[in-house]
Coordinates of C-alpha atoms in Angstrom, one line a residue:
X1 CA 13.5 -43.6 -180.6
X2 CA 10.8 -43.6 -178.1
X3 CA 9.7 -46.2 -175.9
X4 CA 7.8 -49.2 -177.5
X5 CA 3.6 -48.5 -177.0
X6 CA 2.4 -51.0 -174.1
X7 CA 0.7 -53.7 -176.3
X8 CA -3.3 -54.1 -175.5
X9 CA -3.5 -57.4 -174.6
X10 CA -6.8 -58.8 -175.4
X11 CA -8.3 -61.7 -172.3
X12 CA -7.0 -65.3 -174.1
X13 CA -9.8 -67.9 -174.7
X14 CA -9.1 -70.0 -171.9
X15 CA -9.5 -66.6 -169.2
X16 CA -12.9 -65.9 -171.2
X17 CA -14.3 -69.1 -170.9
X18 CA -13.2 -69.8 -167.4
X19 CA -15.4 -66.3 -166.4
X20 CA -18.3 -67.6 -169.0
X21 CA -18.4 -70.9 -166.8
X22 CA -17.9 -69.6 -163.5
X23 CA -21.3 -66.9 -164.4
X24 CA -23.2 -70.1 -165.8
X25 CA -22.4 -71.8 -162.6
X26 CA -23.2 -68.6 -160.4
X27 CA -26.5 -67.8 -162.2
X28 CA -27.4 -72.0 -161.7
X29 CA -26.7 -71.1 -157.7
X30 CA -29.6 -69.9 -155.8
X31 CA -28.3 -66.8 -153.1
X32 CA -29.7 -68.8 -150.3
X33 CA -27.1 -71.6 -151.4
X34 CA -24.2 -69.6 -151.8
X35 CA -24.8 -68.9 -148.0
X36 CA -25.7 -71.8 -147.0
X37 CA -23.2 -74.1 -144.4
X38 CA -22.1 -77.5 -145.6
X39 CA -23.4 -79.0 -143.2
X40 CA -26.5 -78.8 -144.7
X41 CA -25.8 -80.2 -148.0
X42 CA -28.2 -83.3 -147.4
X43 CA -32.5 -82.6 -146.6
X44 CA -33.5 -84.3 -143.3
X45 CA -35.0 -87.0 -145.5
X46 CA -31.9 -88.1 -146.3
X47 CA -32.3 -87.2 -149.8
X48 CA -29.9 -85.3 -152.2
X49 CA -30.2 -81.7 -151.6
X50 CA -30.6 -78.8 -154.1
X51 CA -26.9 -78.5 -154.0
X52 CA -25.7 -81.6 -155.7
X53 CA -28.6 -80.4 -158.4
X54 CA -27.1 -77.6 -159.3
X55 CA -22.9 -79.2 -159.4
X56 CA -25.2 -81.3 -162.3
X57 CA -26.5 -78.3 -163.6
X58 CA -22.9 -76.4 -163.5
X59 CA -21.2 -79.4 -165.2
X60 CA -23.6 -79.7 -167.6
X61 CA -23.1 -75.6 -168.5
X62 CA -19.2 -76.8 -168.3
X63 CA -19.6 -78.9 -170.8
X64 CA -21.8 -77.3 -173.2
X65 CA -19.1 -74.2 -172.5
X66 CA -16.4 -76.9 -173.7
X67 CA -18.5 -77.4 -177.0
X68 CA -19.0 -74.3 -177.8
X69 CA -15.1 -73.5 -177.3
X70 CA -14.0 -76.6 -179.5
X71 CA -16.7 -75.5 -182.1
X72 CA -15.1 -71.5 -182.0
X73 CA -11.4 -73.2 -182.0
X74 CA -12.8 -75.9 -185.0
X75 CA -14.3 -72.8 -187.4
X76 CA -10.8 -70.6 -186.0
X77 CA -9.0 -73.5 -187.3
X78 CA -10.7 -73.4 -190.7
X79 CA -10.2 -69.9 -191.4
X80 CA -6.4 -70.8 -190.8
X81 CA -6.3 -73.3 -193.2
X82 CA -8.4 -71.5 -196.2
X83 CA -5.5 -68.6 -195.6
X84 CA -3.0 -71.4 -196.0
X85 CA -4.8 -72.7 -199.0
X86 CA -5.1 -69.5 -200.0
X87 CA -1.2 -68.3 -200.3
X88 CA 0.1 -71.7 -202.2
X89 CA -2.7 -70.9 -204.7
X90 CA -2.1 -67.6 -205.1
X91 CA 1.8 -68.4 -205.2
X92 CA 1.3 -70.5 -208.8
X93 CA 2.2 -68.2 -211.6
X94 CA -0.4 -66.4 -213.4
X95 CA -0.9 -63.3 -216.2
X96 CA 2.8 -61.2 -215.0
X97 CA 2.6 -57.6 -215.2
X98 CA 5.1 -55.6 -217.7
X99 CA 8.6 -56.4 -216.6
X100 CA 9.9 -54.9 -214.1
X101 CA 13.5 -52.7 -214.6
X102 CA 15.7 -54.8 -211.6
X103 CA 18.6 -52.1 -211.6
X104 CA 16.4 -49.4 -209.3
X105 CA 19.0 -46.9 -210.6
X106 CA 18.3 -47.4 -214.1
X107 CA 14.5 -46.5 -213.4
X108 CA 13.9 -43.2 -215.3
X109 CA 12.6 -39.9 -213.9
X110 CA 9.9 -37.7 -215.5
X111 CA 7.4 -35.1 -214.0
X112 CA 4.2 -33.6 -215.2
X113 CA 1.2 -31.8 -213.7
X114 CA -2.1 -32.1 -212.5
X115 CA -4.9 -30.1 -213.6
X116 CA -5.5 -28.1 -210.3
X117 CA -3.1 -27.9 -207.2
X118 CA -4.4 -29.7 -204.3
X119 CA -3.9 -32.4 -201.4
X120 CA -5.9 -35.4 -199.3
X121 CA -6.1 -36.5 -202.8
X122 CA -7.4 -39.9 -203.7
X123 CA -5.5 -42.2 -206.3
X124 CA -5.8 -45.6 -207.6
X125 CA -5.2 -47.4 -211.0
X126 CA -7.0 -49.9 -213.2
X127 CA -4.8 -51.6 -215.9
X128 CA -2.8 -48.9 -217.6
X129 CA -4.5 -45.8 -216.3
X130 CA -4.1 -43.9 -213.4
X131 CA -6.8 -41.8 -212.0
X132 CA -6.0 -38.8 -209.1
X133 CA -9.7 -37.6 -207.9
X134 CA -11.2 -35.0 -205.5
X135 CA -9.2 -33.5 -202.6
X136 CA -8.6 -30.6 -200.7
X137 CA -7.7 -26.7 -202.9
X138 CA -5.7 -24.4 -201.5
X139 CA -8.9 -22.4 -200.4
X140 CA -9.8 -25.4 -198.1
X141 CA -12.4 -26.0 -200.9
X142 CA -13.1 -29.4 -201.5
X143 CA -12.6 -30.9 -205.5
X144 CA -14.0 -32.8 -208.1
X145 CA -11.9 -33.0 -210.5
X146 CA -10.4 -36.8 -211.2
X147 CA -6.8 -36.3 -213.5
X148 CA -6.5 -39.7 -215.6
X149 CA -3.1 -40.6 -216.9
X150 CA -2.8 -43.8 -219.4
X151 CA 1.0 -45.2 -219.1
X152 CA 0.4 -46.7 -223.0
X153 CA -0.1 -43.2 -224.7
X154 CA 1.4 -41.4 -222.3
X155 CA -1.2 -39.1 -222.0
X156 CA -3.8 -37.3 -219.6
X157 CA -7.5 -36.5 -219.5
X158 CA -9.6 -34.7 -217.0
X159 CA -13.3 -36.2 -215.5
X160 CA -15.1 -35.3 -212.5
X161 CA -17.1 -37.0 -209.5
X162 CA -20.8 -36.5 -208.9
X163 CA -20.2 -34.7 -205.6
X164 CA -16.8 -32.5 -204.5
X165 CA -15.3 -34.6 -201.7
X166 CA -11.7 -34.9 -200.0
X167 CA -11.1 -37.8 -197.6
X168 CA -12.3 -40.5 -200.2
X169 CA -11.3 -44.2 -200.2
X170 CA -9.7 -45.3 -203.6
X171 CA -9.4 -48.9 -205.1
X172 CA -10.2 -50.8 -208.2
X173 CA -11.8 -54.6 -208.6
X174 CA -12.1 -57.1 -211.4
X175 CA -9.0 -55.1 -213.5
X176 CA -11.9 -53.0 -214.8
X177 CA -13.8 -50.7 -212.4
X178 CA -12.2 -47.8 -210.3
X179 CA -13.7 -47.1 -206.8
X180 CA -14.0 -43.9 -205.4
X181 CA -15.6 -44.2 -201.9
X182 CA -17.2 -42.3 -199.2
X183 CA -15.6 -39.0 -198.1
X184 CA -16.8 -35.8 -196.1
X185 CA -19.5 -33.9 -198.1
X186 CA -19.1 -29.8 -197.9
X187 CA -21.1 -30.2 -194.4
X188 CA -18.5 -32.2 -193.2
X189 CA -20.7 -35.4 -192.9
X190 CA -19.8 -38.8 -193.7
X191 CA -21.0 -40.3 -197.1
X192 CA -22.4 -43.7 -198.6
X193 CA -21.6 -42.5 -202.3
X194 CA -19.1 -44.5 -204.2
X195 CA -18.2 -43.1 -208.2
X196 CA -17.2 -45.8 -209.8
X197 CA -15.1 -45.3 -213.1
X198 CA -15.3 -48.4 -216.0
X199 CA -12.1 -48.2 -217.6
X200 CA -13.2 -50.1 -220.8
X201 CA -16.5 -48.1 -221.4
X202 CA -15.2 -44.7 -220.1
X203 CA -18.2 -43.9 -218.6
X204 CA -19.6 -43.3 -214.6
X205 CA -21.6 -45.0 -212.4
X206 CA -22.7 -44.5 -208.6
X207 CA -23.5 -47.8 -206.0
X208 CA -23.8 -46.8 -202.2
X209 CA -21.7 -48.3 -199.4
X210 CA -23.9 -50.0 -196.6
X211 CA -22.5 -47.4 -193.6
X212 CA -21.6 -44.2 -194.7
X213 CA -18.1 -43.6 -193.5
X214 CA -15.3 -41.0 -194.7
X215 CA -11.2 -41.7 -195.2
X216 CA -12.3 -45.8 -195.9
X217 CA -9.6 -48.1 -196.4
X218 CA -9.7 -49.9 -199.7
X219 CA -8.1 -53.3 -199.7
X220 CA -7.9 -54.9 -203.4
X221 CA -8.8 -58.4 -203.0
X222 CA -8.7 -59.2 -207.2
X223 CA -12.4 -60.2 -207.6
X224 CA -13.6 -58.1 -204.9
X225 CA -12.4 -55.0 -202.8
X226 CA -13.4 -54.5 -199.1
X227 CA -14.1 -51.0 -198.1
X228 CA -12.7 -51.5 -194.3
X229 CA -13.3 -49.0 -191.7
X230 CA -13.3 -45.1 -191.8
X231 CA -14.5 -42.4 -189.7
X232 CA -18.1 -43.3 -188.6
X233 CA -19.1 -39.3 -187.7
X234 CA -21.2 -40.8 -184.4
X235 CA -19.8 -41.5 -181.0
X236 CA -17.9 -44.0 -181.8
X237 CA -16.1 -41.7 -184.5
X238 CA -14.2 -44.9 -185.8
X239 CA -16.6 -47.6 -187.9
X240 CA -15.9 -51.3 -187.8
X241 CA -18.2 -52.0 -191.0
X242 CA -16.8 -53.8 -194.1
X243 CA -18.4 -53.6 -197.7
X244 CA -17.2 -56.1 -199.9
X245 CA -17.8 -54.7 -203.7
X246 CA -17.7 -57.4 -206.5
X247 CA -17.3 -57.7 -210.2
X248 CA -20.9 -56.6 -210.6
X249 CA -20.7 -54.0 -208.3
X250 CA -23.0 -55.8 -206.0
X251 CA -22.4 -55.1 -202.4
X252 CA -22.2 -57.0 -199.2
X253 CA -21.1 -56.6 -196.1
X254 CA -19.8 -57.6 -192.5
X255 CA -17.6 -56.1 -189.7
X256 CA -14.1 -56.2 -188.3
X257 CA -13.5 -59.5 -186.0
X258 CA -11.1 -56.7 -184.2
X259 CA -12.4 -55.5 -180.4
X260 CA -11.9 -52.0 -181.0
X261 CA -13.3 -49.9 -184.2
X262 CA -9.7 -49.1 -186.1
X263 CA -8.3 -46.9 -188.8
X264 CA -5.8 -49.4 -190.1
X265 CA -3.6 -49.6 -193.2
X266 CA -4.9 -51.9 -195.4
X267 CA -2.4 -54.1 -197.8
X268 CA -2.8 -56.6 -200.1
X269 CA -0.3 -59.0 -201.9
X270 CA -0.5 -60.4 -205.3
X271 CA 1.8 -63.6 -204.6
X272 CA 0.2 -64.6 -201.4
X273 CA -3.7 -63.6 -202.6
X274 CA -3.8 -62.2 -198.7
X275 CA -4.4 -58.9 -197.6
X276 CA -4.0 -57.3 -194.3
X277 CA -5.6 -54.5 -191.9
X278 CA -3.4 -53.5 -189.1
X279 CA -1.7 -50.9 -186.9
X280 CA -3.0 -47.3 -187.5
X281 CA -4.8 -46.2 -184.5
X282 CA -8.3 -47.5 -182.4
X283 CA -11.0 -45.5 -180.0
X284 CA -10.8 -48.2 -177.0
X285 CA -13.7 -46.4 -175.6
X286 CA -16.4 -46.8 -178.6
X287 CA -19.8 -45.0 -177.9
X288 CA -19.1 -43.5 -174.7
X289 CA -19.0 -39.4 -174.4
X290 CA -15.4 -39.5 -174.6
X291 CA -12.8 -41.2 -177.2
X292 CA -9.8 -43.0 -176.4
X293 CA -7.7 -42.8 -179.5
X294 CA -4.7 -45.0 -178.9
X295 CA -2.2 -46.4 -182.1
X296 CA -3.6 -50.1 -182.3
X297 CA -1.9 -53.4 -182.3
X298 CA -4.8 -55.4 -184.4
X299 CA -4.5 -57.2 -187.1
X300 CA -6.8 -58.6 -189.0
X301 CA -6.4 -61.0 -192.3
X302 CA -8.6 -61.0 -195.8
X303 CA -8.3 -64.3 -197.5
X304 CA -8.7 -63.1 -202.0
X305 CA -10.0 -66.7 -202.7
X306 CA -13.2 -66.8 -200.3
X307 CA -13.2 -63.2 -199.4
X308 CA -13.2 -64.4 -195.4
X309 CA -11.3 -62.5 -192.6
X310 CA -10.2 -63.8 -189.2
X311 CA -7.9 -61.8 -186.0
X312 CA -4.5 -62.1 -186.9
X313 CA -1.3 -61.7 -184.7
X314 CA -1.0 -58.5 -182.8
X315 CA 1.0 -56.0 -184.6
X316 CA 4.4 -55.8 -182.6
X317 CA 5.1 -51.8 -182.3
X318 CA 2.0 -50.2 -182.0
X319 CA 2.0 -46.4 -183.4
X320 CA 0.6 -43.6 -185.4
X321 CA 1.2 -42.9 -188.8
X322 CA 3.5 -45.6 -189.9
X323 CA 2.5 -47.0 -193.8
X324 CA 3.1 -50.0 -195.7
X325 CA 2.6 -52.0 -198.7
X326 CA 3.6 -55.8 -199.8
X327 CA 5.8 -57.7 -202.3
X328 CA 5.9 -61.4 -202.7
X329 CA 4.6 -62.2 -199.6
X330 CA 5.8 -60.0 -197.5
X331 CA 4.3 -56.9 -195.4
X332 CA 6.5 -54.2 -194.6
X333 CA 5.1 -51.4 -192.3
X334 CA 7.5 -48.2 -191.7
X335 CA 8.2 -45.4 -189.9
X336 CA 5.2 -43.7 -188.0
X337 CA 5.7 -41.8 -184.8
X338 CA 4.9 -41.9 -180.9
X339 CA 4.1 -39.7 -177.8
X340 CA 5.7 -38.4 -175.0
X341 CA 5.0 -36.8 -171.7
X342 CA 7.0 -34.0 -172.9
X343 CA 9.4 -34.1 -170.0
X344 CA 11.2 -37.0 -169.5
X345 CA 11.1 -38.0 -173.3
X346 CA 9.9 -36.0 -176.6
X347 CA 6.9 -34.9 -176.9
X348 CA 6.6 -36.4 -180.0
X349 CA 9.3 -39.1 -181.4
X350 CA 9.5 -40.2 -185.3
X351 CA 10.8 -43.6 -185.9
X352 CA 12.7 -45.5 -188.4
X353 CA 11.3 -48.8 -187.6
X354 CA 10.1 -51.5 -190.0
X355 CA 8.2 -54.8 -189.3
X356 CA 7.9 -57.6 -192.3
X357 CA 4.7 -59.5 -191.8
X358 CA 5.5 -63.1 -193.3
X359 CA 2.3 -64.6 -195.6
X360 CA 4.0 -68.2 -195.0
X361 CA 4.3 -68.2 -191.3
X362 CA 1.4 -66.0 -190.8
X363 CA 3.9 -64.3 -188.0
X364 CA 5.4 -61.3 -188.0
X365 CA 9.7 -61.5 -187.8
X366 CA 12.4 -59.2 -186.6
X367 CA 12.4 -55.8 -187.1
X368 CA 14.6 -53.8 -190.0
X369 CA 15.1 -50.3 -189.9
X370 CA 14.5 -47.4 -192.2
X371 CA 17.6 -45.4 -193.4
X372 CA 15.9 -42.4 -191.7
X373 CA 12.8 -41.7 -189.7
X374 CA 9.7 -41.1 -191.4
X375 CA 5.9 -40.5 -190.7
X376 CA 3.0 -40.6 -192.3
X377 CA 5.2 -42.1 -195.5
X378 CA 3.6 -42.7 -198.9
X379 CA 4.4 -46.2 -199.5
X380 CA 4.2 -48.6 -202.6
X381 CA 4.9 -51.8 -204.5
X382 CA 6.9 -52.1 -207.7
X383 CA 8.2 -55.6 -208.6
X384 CA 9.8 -57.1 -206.1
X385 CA 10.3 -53.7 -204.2
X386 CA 8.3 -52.0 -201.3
X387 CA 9.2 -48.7 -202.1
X388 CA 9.3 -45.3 -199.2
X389 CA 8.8 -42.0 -200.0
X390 CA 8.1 -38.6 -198.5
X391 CA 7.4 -38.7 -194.6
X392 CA 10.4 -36.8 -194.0
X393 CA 12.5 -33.3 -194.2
X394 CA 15.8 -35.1 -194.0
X395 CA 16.0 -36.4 -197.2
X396 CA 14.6 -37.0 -200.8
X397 CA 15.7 -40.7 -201.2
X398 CA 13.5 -43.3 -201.2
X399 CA 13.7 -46.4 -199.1
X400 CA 13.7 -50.0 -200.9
X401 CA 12.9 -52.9 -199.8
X402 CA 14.4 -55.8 -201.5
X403 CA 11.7 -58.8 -200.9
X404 CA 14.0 -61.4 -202.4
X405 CA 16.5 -60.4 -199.7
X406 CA 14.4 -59.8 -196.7
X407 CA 16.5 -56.6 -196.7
X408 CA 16.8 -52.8 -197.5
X409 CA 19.0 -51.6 -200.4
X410 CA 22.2 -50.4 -199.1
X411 CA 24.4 -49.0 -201.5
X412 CA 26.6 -45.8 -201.6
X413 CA 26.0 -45.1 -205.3
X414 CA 22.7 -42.9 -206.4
X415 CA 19.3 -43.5 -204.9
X416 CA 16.3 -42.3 -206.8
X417 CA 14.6 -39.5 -205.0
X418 CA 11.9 -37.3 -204.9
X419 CA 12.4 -33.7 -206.7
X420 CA 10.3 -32.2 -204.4
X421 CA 9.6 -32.6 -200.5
X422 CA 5.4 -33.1 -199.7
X423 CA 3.3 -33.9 -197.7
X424 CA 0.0 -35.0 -197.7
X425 CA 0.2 -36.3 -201.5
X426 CA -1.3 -39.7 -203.0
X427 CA 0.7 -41.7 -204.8
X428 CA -0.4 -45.2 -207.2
X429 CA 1.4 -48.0 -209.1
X430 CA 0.3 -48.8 -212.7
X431 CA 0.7 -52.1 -214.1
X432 CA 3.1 -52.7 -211.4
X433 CA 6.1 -51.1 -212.7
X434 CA 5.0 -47.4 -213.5
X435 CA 5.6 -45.3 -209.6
X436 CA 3.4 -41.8 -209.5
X437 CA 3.3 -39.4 -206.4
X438 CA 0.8 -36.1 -207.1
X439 CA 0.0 -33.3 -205.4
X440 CA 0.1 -32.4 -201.5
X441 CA 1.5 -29.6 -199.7
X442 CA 4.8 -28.6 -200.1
X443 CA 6.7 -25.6 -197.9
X444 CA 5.6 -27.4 -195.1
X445 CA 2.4 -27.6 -195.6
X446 CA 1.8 -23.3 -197.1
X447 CA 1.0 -24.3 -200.6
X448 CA -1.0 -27.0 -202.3
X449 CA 0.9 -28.3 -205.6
X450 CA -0.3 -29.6 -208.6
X451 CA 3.1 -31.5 -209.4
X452 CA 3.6 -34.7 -210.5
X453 CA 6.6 -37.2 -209.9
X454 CA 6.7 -40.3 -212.2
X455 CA 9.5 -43.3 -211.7
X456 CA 9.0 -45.3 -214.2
X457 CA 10.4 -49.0 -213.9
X458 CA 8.9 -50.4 -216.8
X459 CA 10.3 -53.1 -219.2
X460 CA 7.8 -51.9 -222.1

């Protein structure tokens, strides 16, 4: 493995207020003052000099400073307790998806196709359907073409978006609508357009994001879904925006709390009612003529019940193209790789690493590892299990994390696996049992496939 990323440490409170309060107190100070010999600190009246005037005036910025910083701290302090709040609601049993096959080796295998081959496709599910849309043909091409699978009849139907689009943002809200968002347009430009799917009526809609941004993250908060992030297409190439999409499809929006603009991963947990943005990579130079891409250490956490966010702890093992997902209040992000100079270490170094974010503690714990390195790895949650695939040449098998345990499944008999090696596929849980992977490259990267891999884990 490579050597750990240097962390970007981000100035604490306390060092930026005590340069807020030493400015206040050098813009109170007149320049002739600064200079001026001690000596003179009294008129020839006898009376107080200017100097004594301004230690009022500095104290007085001190202490409004102080304010200000228990107000920030108070409102901080909120935020933490709503997340709090948050989780032990969350954590009372509600509505439980289909049951969920335990004994991962009795989960059975099945495969089907999609209706064009392609990759960079997007995929989400609203109760029992599964929808695959747009994406990249083998022509470079983009597509329209949404493939809709329904896990009750077993059986698939074709749609299309309103514009041909690859790089689009997928997510559902209220158990009903299915979000298709932004994306690069056939000039390459950023896009605003979101096709929204209603999955009791059958029918399309359109809304419009706030910023137009491609590759959004989509993070399922339940009532609403925040469209986080994506690529800007300006100077600062990464966008900090956030569109929160409700029930009605009425959208509102904010920003990141994070310094730096960030493509993150976004996940969200069920048990907890919390959802996190972290790692990926950020541009620490934003607006400037040139980017500084470097794999980011934010984090920042969405509370489902009031649809707030707040800076969370610093990811741990900052790096690109890790993945992750989250079962019963845990956050597992995996593999992912780093840089070298080339010389004294690789080039480039994949990694087997794992880090559990913990929804009670609000921390993240020790490190697990991966049963082999893998980047870029499609990532999902079924049950109890955060589930690895793909990311690799080395092997098929899948990696599972056991969120009862804390632990990976270690066990000598059969893993399931994939059939076929791919990259660049999407892959979607339905109902939370049902696990699909479709299309991608495969060849290493030559061909675009239209092939479907379904594990399903379902009780009924």
């Amino acid at each position: 493995m490579g050597k750990s990323a240097k962390a970007f440490k981000r100035p604490t409170k306390k060092q930026k207020e005590i340069k807020k309060t030493t400015k206040a107190q050098a813009a109170l100070t007149p320049a002739a003052d600064k200079e001026r010999p001690s000596s003179m600190a009294r008129t020839s009246s006898g009376g107080v000099s200017k100097s004594k005037s301004i230690r009022k005036k500095a104290k007085v910025a001190s202490v409004m400073t102080r304010a200000s910083k228990a107000k920030k701290s108070s409102d901080v302090w909120r935020l933490r307790c709503l997340l709090v709040l948050t989780v032990l609601l969350f954590a009372v049993p509600g509505l439980a998806a289909p049951g969920v096959i335990d004994d991962i080796y009795d989960w059975v295998f099945s495969g089907a196709m999609l209706s064009e081959p392609r990759s960079s496709v997007a995929a989400t599910s609203v109760g029992n359907i599964a929808l695959f849309a747009g994406g990249r043909l083998q022509n470079g091409s983009y597509s329209d073409v949404v493939d809709i699978y329904n896990r009750k009849s077993k059986t698939w139907t074709v749609s299309r978006l309103s514009v041909a689009r690859s790089e689009i943002g997928a997510g559902s809200v209220g158990n009903r609508y299915a979000l298709f968002a932004g994306g690069f347009d056939s000039s390459f430009k950023p896009m605003t357009l979101v096709d929204v799917f209603d999955a009791q009526t059958g029918q399309w809609s359109q809304i419009q994001l706030n910023t137009p941004r491609a590759a959004p993250r989509l993070l399922d908060l339940g009532s609403v879904v925040a469209v986080v992030g994506g690529l800007s297409g300006d100077l600062q190439y990464l966008s900090k925006a956030v569109d929160y999409v409700d029930a009605n499809l009425t959208v509102h929006s904010t920003s990141l709390p994070s310094e730096y603009p960030q493509l993150g991963l976004p996940i969200f947990d069920s048990t907890s009612g919390i959802g996190l943005y972290t790692a990926g990579y950020q541009n620490s130079r934003p607006g400037e003529r040139f980017n500084d891409f470097e794999p980011s250490n934010q984090t920042t956490i969405f509370a489902a019940a009031s649809a707030s966010l707040v800076a969370g702890p610093l990811f741990p093992y900052p790096r690109w193209g890790s993945g992750g997902a989250a079962a019963n209040g845990m956050f597992v992000v995996g593999g992912g790789h780093m840089f070298g100079d080339g010389s004294s270490e690789p080039l480039t170094t994949v990694t087997d690493r794992a880090d559990v974010f913990h929804a009670q503690t609000q921390q993240w714990g020790q490190a697990l590892t991966l049963s082999v390195p893998r980047d870029y790895p499609l990532v999902q949650t079924v049950g109890d299990y955060v589930v690895f695939l793909a990311g690799t040449q080395a092997t098929k098998a899948l990696d599972i994390f056991d969120s009862r345990t804390g632990t990976f499944i270690v066990n000598p008999r059969h893993t399931p696996a994939l059939y076929t090696l791919r990259d660049d596929a999407a892959a979607v849980t339905v109902d939370g049992c049902l696990l699909m992977v479709a299309g991608g490259t495969v060849y290493q990267g030559r061909n675009a496939t239209a092939s479907v891999e379904i594990f399903d884990a379902c009780k009924s």
